[in-house]
Short mmCIF file of N, CA and C in Angstrom, two decimals:
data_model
loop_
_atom_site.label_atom_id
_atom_site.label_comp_id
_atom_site.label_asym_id
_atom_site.label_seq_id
_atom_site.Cartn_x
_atom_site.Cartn_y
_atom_site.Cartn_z
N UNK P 1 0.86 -1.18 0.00
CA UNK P 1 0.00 0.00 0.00
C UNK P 1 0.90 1.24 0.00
N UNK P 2 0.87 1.95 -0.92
CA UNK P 2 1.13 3.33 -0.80
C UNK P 2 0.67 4.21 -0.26
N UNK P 3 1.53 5.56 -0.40
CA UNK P 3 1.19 6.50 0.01
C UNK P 3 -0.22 7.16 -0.38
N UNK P 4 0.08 7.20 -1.74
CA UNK P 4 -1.47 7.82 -2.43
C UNK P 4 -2.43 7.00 -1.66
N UNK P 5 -2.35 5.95 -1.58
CA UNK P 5 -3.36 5.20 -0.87
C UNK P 5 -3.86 5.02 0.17
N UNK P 6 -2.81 5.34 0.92
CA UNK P 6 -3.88 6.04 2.38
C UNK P 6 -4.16 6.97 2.52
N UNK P 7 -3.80 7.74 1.99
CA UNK P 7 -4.09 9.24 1.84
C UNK P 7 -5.27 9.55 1.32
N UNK P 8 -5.80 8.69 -0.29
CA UNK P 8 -7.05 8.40 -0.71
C UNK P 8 -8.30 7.94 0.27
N UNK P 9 -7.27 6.90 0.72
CA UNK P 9 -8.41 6.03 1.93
C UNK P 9 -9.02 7.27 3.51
N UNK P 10 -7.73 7.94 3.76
CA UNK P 10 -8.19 9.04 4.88
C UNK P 10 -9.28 10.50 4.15
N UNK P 11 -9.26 10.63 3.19
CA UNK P 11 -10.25 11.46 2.29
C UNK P 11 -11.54 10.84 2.15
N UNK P 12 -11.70 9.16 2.08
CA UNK P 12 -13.03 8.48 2.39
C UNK P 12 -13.87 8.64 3.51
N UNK P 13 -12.70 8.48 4.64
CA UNK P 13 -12.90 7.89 6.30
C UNK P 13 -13.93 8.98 6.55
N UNK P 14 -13.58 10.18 6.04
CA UNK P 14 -14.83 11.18 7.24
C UNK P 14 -16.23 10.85 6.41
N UNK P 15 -16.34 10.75 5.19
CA UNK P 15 -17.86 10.23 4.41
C UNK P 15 -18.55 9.07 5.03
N UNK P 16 -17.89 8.20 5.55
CA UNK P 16 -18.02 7.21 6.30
C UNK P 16 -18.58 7.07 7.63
N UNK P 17 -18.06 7.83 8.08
CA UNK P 17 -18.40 8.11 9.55
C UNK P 17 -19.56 9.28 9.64
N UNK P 18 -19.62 10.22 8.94
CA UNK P 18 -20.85 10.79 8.74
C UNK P 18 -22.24 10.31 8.53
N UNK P 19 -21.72 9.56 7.32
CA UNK P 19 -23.36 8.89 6.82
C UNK P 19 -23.66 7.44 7.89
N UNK P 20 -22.81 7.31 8.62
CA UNK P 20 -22.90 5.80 9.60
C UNK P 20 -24.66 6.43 10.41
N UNK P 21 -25.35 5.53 10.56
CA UNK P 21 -26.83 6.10 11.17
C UNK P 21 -26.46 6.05 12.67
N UNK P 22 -27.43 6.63 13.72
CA UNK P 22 -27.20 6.22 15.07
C UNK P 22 -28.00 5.24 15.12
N UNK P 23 -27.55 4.25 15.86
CA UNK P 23 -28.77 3.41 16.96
C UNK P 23 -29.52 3.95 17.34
N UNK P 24 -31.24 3.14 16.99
CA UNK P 24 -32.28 3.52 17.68
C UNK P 24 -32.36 3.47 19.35
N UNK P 25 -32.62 4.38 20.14
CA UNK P 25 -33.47 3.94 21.39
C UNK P 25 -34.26 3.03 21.65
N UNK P 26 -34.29 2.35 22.82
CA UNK P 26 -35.35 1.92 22.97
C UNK P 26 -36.19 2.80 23.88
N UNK P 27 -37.53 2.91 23.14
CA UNK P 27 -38.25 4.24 23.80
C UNK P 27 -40.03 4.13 23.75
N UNK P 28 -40.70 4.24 24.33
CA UNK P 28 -42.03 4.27 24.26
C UNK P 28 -42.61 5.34 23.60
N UNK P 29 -43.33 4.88 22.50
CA UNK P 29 -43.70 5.67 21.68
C UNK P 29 -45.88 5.51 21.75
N UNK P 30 -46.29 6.89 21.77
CA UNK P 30 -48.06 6.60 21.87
C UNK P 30 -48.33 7.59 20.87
N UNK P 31 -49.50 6.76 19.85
CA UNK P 31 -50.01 7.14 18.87
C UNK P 31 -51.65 7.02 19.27
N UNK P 32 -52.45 7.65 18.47
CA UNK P 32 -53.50 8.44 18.55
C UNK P 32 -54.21 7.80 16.89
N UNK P 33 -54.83 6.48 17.37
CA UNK P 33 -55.36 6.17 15.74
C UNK P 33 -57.33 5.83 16.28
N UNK P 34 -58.17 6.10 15.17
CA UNK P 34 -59.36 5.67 15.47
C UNK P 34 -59.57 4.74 14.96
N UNK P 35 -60.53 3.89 16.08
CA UNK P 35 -60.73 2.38 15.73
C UNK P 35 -62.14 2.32 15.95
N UNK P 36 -63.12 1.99 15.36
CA UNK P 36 -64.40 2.00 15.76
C UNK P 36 -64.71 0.25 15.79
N UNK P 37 -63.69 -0.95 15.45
CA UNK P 37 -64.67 -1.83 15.60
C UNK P 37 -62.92 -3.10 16.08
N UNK P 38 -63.27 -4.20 16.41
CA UNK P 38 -62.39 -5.03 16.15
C UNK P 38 -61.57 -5.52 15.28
N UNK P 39 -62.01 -5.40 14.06
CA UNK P 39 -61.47 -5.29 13.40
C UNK P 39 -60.50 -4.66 12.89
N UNK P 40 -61.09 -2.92 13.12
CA UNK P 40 -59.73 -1.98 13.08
C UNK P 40 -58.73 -2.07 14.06
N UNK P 41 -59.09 -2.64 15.19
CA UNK P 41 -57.92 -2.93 16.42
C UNK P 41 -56.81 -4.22 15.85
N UNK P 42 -57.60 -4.91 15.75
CA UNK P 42 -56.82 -6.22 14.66
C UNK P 42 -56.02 -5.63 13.85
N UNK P 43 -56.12 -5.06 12.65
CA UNK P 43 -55.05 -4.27 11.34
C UNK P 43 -54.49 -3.78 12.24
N UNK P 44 -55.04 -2.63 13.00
CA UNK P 44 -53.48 -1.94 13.84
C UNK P 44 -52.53 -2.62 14.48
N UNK P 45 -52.86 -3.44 15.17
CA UNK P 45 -52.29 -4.26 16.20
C UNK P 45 -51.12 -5.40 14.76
N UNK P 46 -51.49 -5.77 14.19
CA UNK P 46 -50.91 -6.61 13.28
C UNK P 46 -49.82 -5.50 12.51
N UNK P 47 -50.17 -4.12 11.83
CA UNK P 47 -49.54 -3.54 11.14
C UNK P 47 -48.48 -3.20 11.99
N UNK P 48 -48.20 -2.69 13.51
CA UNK P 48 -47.39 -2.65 14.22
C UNK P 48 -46.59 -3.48 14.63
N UNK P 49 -46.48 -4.61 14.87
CA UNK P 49 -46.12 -6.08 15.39
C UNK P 49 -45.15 -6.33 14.38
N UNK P 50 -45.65 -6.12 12.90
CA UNK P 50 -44.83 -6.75 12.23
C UNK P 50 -43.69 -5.89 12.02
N UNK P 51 -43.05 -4.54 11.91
CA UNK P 51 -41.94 -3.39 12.30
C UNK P 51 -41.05 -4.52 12.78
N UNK P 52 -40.30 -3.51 11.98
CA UNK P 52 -38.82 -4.16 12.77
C UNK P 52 -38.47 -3.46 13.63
N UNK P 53 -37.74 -4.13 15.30
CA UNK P 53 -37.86 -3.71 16.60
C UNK P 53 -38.37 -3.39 17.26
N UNK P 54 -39.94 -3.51 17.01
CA UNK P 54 -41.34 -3.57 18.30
C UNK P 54 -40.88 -5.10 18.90
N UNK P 55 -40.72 -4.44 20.36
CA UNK P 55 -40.83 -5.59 21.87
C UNK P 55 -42.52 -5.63 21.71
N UNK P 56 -43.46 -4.74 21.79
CA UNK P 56 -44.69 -5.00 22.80
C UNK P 56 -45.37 -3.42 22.14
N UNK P 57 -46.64 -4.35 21.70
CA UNK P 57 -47.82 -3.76 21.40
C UNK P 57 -49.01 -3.30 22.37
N UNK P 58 -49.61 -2.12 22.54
CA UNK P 58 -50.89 -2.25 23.23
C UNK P 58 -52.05 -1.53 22.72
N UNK P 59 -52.73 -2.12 22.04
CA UNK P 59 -53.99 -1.05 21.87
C UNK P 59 -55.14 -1.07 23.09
N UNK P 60 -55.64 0.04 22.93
CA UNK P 60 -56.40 0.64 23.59
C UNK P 60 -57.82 1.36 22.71
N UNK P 61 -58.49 0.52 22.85
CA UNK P 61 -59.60 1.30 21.32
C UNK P 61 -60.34 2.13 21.87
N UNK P 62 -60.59 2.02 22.94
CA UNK P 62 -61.96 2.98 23.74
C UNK P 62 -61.08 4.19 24.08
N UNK P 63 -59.70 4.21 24.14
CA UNK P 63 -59.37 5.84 24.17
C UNK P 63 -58.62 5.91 22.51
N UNK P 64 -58.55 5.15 21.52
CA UNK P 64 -58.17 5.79 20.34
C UNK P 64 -56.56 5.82 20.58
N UNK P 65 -56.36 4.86 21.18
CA UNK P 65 -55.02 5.13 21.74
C UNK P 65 -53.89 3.46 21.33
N UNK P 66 -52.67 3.52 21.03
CA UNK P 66 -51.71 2.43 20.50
C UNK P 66 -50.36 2.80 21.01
N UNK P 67 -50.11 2.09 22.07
CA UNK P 67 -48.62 2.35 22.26
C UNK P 67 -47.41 1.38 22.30
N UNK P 68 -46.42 1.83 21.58
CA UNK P 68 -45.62 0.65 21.01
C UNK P 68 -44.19 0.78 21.48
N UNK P 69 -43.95 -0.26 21.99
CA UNK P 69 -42.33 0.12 22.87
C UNK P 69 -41.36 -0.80 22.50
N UNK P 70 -40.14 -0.25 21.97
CA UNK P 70 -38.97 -1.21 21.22
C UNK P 70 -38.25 0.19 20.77
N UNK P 71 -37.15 -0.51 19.79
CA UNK P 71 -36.44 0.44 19.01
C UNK P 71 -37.27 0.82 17.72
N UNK P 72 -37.95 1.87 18.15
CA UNK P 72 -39.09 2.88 16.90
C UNK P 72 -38.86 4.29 17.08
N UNK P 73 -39.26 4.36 15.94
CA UNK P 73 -39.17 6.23 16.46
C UNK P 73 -40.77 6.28 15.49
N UNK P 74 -41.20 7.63 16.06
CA UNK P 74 -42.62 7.68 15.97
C UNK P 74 -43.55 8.03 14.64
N UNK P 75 -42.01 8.74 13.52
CA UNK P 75 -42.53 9.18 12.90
C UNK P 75 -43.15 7.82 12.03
N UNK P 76 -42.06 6.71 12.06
CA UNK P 76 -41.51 5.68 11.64
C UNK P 76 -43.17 4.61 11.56
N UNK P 77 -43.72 4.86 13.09
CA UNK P 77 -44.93 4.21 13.52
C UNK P 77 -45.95 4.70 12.32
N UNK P 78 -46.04 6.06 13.14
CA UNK P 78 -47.25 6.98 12.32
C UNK P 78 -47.67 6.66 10.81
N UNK P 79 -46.00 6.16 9.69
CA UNK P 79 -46.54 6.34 8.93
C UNK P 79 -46.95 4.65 8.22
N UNK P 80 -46.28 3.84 9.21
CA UNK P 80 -46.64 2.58 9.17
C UNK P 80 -48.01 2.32 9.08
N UNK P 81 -49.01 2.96 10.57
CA UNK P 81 -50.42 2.87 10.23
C UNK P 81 -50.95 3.50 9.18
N UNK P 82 -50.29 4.51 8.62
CA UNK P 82 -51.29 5.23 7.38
C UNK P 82 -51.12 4.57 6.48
N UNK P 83 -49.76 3.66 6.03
CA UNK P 83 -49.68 3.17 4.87
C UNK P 83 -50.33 1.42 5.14
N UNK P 84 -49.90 0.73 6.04
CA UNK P 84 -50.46 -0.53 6.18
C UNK P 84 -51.97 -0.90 6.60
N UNK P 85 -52.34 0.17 7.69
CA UNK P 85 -53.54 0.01 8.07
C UNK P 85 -54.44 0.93 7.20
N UNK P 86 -54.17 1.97 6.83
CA UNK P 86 -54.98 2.73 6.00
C UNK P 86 -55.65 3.31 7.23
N UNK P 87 -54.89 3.37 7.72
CA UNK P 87 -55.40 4.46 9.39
C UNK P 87 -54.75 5.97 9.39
N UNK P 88 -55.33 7.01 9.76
CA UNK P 88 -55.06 8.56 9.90
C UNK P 88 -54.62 8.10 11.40
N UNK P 89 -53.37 8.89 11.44
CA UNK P 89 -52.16 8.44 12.61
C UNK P 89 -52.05 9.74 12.85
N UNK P 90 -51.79 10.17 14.39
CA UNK P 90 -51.39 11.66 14.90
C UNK P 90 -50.30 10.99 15.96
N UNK P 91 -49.30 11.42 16.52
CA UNK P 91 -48.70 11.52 17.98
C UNK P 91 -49.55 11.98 18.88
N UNK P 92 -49.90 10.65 20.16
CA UNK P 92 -50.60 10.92 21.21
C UNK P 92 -50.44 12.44 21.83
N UNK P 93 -51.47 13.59 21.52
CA UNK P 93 -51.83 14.51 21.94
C UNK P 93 -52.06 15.25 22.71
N UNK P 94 -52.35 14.28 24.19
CA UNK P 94 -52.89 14.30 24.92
C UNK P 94 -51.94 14.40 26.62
N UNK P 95 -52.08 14.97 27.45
CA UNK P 95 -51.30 14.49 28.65
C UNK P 95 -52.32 14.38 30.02
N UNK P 96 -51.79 13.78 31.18
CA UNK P 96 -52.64 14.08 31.99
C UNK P 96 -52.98 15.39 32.67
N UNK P 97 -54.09 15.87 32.92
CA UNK P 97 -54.89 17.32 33.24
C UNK P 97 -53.91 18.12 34.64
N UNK P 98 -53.22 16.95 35.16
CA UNK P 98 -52.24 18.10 36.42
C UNK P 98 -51.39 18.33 36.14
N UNK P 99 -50.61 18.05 34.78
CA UNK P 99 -49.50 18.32 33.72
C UNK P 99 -49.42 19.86 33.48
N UNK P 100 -50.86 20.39 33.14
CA UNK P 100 -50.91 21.41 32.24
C UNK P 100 -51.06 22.95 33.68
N UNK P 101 -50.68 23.62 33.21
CA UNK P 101 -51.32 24.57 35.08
C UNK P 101 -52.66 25.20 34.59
N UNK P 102 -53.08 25.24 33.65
CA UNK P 102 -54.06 25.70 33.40
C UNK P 102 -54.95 24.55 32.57
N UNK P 103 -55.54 23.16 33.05
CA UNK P 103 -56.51 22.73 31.68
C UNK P 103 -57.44 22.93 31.33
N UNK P 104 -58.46 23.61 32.08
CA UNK P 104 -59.70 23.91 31.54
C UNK P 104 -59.80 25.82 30.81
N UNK P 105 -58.55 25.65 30.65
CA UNK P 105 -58.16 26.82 29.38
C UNK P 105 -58.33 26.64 27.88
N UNK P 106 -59.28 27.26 27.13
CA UNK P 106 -59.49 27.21 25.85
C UNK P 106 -58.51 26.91 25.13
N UNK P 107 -58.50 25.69 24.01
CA UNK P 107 -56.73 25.39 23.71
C UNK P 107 -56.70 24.36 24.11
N UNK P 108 -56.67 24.08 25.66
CA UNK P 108 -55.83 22.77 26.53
C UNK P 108 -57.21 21.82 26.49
N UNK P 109 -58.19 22.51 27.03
CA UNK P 109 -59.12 21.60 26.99
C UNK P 109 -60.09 21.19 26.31
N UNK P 110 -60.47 19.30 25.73
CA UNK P 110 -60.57 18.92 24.64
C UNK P 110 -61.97 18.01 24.98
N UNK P 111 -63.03 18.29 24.55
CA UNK P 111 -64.07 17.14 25.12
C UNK P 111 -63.88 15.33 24.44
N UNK P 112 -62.78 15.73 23.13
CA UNK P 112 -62.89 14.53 22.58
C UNK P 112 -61.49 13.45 23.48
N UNK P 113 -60.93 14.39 24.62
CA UNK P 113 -59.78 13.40 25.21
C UNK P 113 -60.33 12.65 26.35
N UNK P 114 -59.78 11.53 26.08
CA UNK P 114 -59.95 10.54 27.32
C UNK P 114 -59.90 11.08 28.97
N UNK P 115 -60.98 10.88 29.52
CA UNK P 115 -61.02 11.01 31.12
C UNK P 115 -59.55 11.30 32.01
N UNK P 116 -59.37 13.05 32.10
CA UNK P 116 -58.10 12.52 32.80
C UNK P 116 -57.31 13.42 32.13
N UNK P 117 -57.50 13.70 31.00
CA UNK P 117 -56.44 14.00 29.96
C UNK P 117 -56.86 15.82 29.67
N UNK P 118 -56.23 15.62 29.05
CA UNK P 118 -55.78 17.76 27.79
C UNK P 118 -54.98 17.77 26.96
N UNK P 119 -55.29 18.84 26.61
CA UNK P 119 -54.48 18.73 25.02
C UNK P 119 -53.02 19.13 25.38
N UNK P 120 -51.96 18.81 25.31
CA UNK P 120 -50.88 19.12 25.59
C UNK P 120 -50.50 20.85 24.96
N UNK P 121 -50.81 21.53 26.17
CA UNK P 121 -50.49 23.22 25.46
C UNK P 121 -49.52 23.59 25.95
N UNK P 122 -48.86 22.78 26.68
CA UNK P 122 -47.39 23.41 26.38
C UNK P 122 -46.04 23.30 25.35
N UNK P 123 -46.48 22.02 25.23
CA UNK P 123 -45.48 22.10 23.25
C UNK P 123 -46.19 22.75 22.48
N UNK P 124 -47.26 23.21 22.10
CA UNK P 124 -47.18 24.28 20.93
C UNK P 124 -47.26 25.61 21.66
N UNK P 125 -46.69 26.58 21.24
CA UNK P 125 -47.04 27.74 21.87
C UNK P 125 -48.13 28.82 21.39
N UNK P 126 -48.66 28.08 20.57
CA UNK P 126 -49.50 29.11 19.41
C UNK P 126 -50.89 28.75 19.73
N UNK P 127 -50.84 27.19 20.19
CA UNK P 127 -51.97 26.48 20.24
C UNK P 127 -53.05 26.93 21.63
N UNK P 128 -52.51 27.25 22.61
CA UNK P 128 -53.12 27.91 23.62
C UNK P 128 -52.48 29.04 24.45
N UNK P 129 -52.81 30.17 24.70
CA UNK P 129 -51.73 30.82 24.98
C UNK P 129 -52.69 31.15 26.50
N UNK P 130 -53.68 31.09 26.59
CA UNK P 130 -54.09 31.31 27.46
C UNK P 130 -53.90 29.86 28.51
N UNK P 131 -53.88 29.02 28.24
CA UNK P 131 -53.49 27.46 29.44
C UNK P 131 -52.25 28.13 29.74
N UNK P 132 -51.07 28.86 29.07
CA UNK P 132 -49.57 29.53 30.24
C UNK P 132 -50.51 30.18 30.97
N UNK P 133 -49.42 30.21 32.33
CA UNK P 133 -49.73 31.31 32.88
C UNK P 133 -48.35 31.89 32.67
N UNK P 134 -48.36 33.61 32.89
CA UNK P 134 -47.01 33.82 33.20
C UNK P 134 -46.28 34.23 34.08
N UNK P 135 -45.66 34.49 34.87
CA UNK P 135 -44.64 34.30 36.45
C UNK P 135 -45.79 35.52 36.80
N UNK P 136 -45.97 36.64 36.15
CA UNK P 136 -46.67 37.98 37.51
C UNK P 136 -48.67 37.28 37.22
N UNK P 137 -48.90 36.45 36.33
CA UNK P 137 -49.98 35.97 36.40
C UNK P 137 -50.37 34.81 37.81
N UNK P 138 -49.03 33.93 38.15
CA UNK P 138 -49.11 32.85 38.54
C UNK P 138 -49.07 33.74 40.09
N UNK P 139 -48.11 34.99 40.12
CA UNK P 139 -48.15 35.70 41.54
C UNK P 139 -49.65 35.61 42.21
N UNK P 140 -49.97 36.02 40.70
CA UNK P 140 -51.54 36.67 41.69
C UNK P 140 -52.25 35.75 41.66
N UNK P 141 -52.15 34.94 41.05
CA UNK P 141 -53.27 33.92 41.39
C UNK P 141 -53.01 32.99 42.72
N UNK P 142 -51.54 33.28 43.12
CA UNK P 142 -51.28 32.29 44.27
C UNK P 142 -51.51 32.96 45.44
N UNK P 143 -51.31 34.38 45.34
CA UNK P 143 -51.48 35.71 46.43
C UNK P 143 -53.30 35.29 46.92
N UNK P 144 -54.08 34.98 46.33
CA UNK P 144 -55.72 34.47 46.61
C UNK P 144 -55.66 33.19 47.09
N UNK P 145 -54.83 32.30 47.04
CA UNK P 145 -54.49 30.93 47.18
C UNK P 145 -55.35 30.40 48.41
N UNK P 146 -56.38 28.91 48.91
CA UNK P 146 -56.49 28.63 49.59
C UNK P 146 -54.83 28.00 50.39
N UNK P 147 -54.07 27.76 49.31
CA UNK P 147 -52.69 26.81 50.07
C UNK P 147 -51.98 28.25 50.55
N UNK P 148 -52.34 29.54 50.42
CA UNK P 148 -51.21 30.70 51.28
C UNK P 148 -51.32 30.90 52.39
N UNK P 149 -50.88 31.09 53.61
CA UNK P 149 -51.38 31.29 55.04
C UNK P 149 -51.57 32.68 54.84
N UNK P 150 -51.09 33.77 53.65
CA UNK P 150 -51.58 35.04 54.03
C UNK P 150 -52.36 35.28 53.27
N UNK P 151 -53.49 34.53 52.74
CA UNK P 151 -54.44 34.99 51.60
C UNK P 151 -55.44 35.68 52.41
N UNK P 152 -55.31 35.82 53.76
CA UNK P 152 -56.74 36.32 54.69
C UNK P 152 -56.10 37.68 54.82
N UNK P 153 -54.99 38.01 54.96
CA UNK P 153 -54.67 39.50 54.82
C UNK P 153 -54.52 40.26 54.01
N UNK P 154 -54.20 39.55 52.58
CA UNK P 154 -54.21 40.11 51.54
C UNK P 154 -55.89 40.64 51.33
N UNK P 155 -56.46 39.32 51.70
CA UNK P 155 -58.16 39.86 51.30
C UNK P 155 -58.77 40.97 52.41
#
């Protein structure tokens, strides 16, 4: 081996190592698909399973809900059900209601989410602006507070 030739070969090495992919996570991923009958739970449940690196499937049909845990990433899921199941796929939407400081704020709160739940308004910021509060909002609302010992002097 020559010179030119490693020299050629060290001009490869960084193309190489760039385009190399990372390893997936293993990570729990929840999707948001509608199922109105057994059947549609069946296709989903099957269209997921078969992915390469799903550990463990769970549907959930009565909340519209599929969560799939292995080495996936979500976009990966999402578009699995649209193309195999012929299912309209979103990323689970939703979080639980003591998550949010405000959920029954226009925006956060959703009559179509499962018992418990809101619309997650703190990743979009556009989507509810009223569910923030902001630091001199959160003052005053805590200054009235049943949890303040001085809310009786303030009032």
């Amino acid at each position: 081996m020559g010179v030119d030739d490693i020299i050629a070969e060290l001009r490869v090495l960084p193309a190489k190592i760039l385009l190399k992919k990372k390893p997936k996570q293993f990570q729990k991923v929840e999707v948001k698909v509608r199922m109105d009958c057994e059947g549609c739970e069946r296709k989903v449940r099957k269209a997921v399973e078969e992915m390469k690196g799903v550990s463990s499937v769970e549907v959930d049909a009565k909340q519209n809900k599929v969560t799939v845990t292995g080495y996936v990433e979500q976009e990966e899921v999402v578009g699995r059900l649209r193309r195999r199941a012929g299912k309209k796929a979103e990323p689970w939407p939703y979080v639980p209601y003591d998550v949010v400081p405000h959920p029954y704020a226009p925006g956060a709160y959703d009559k179509k989410a499962p018992p418990g739940y809101v619309r997650n308004a703190l990743a979009d910021p556009d989507a509810a602006p009223l569910a923030r509060a902001t630091e001199e909002e959160e003052k005053l609302a805590s200054a009235f507070s049943d949890e303040n010992p001085n809310s009786c002097a303030v009032m």
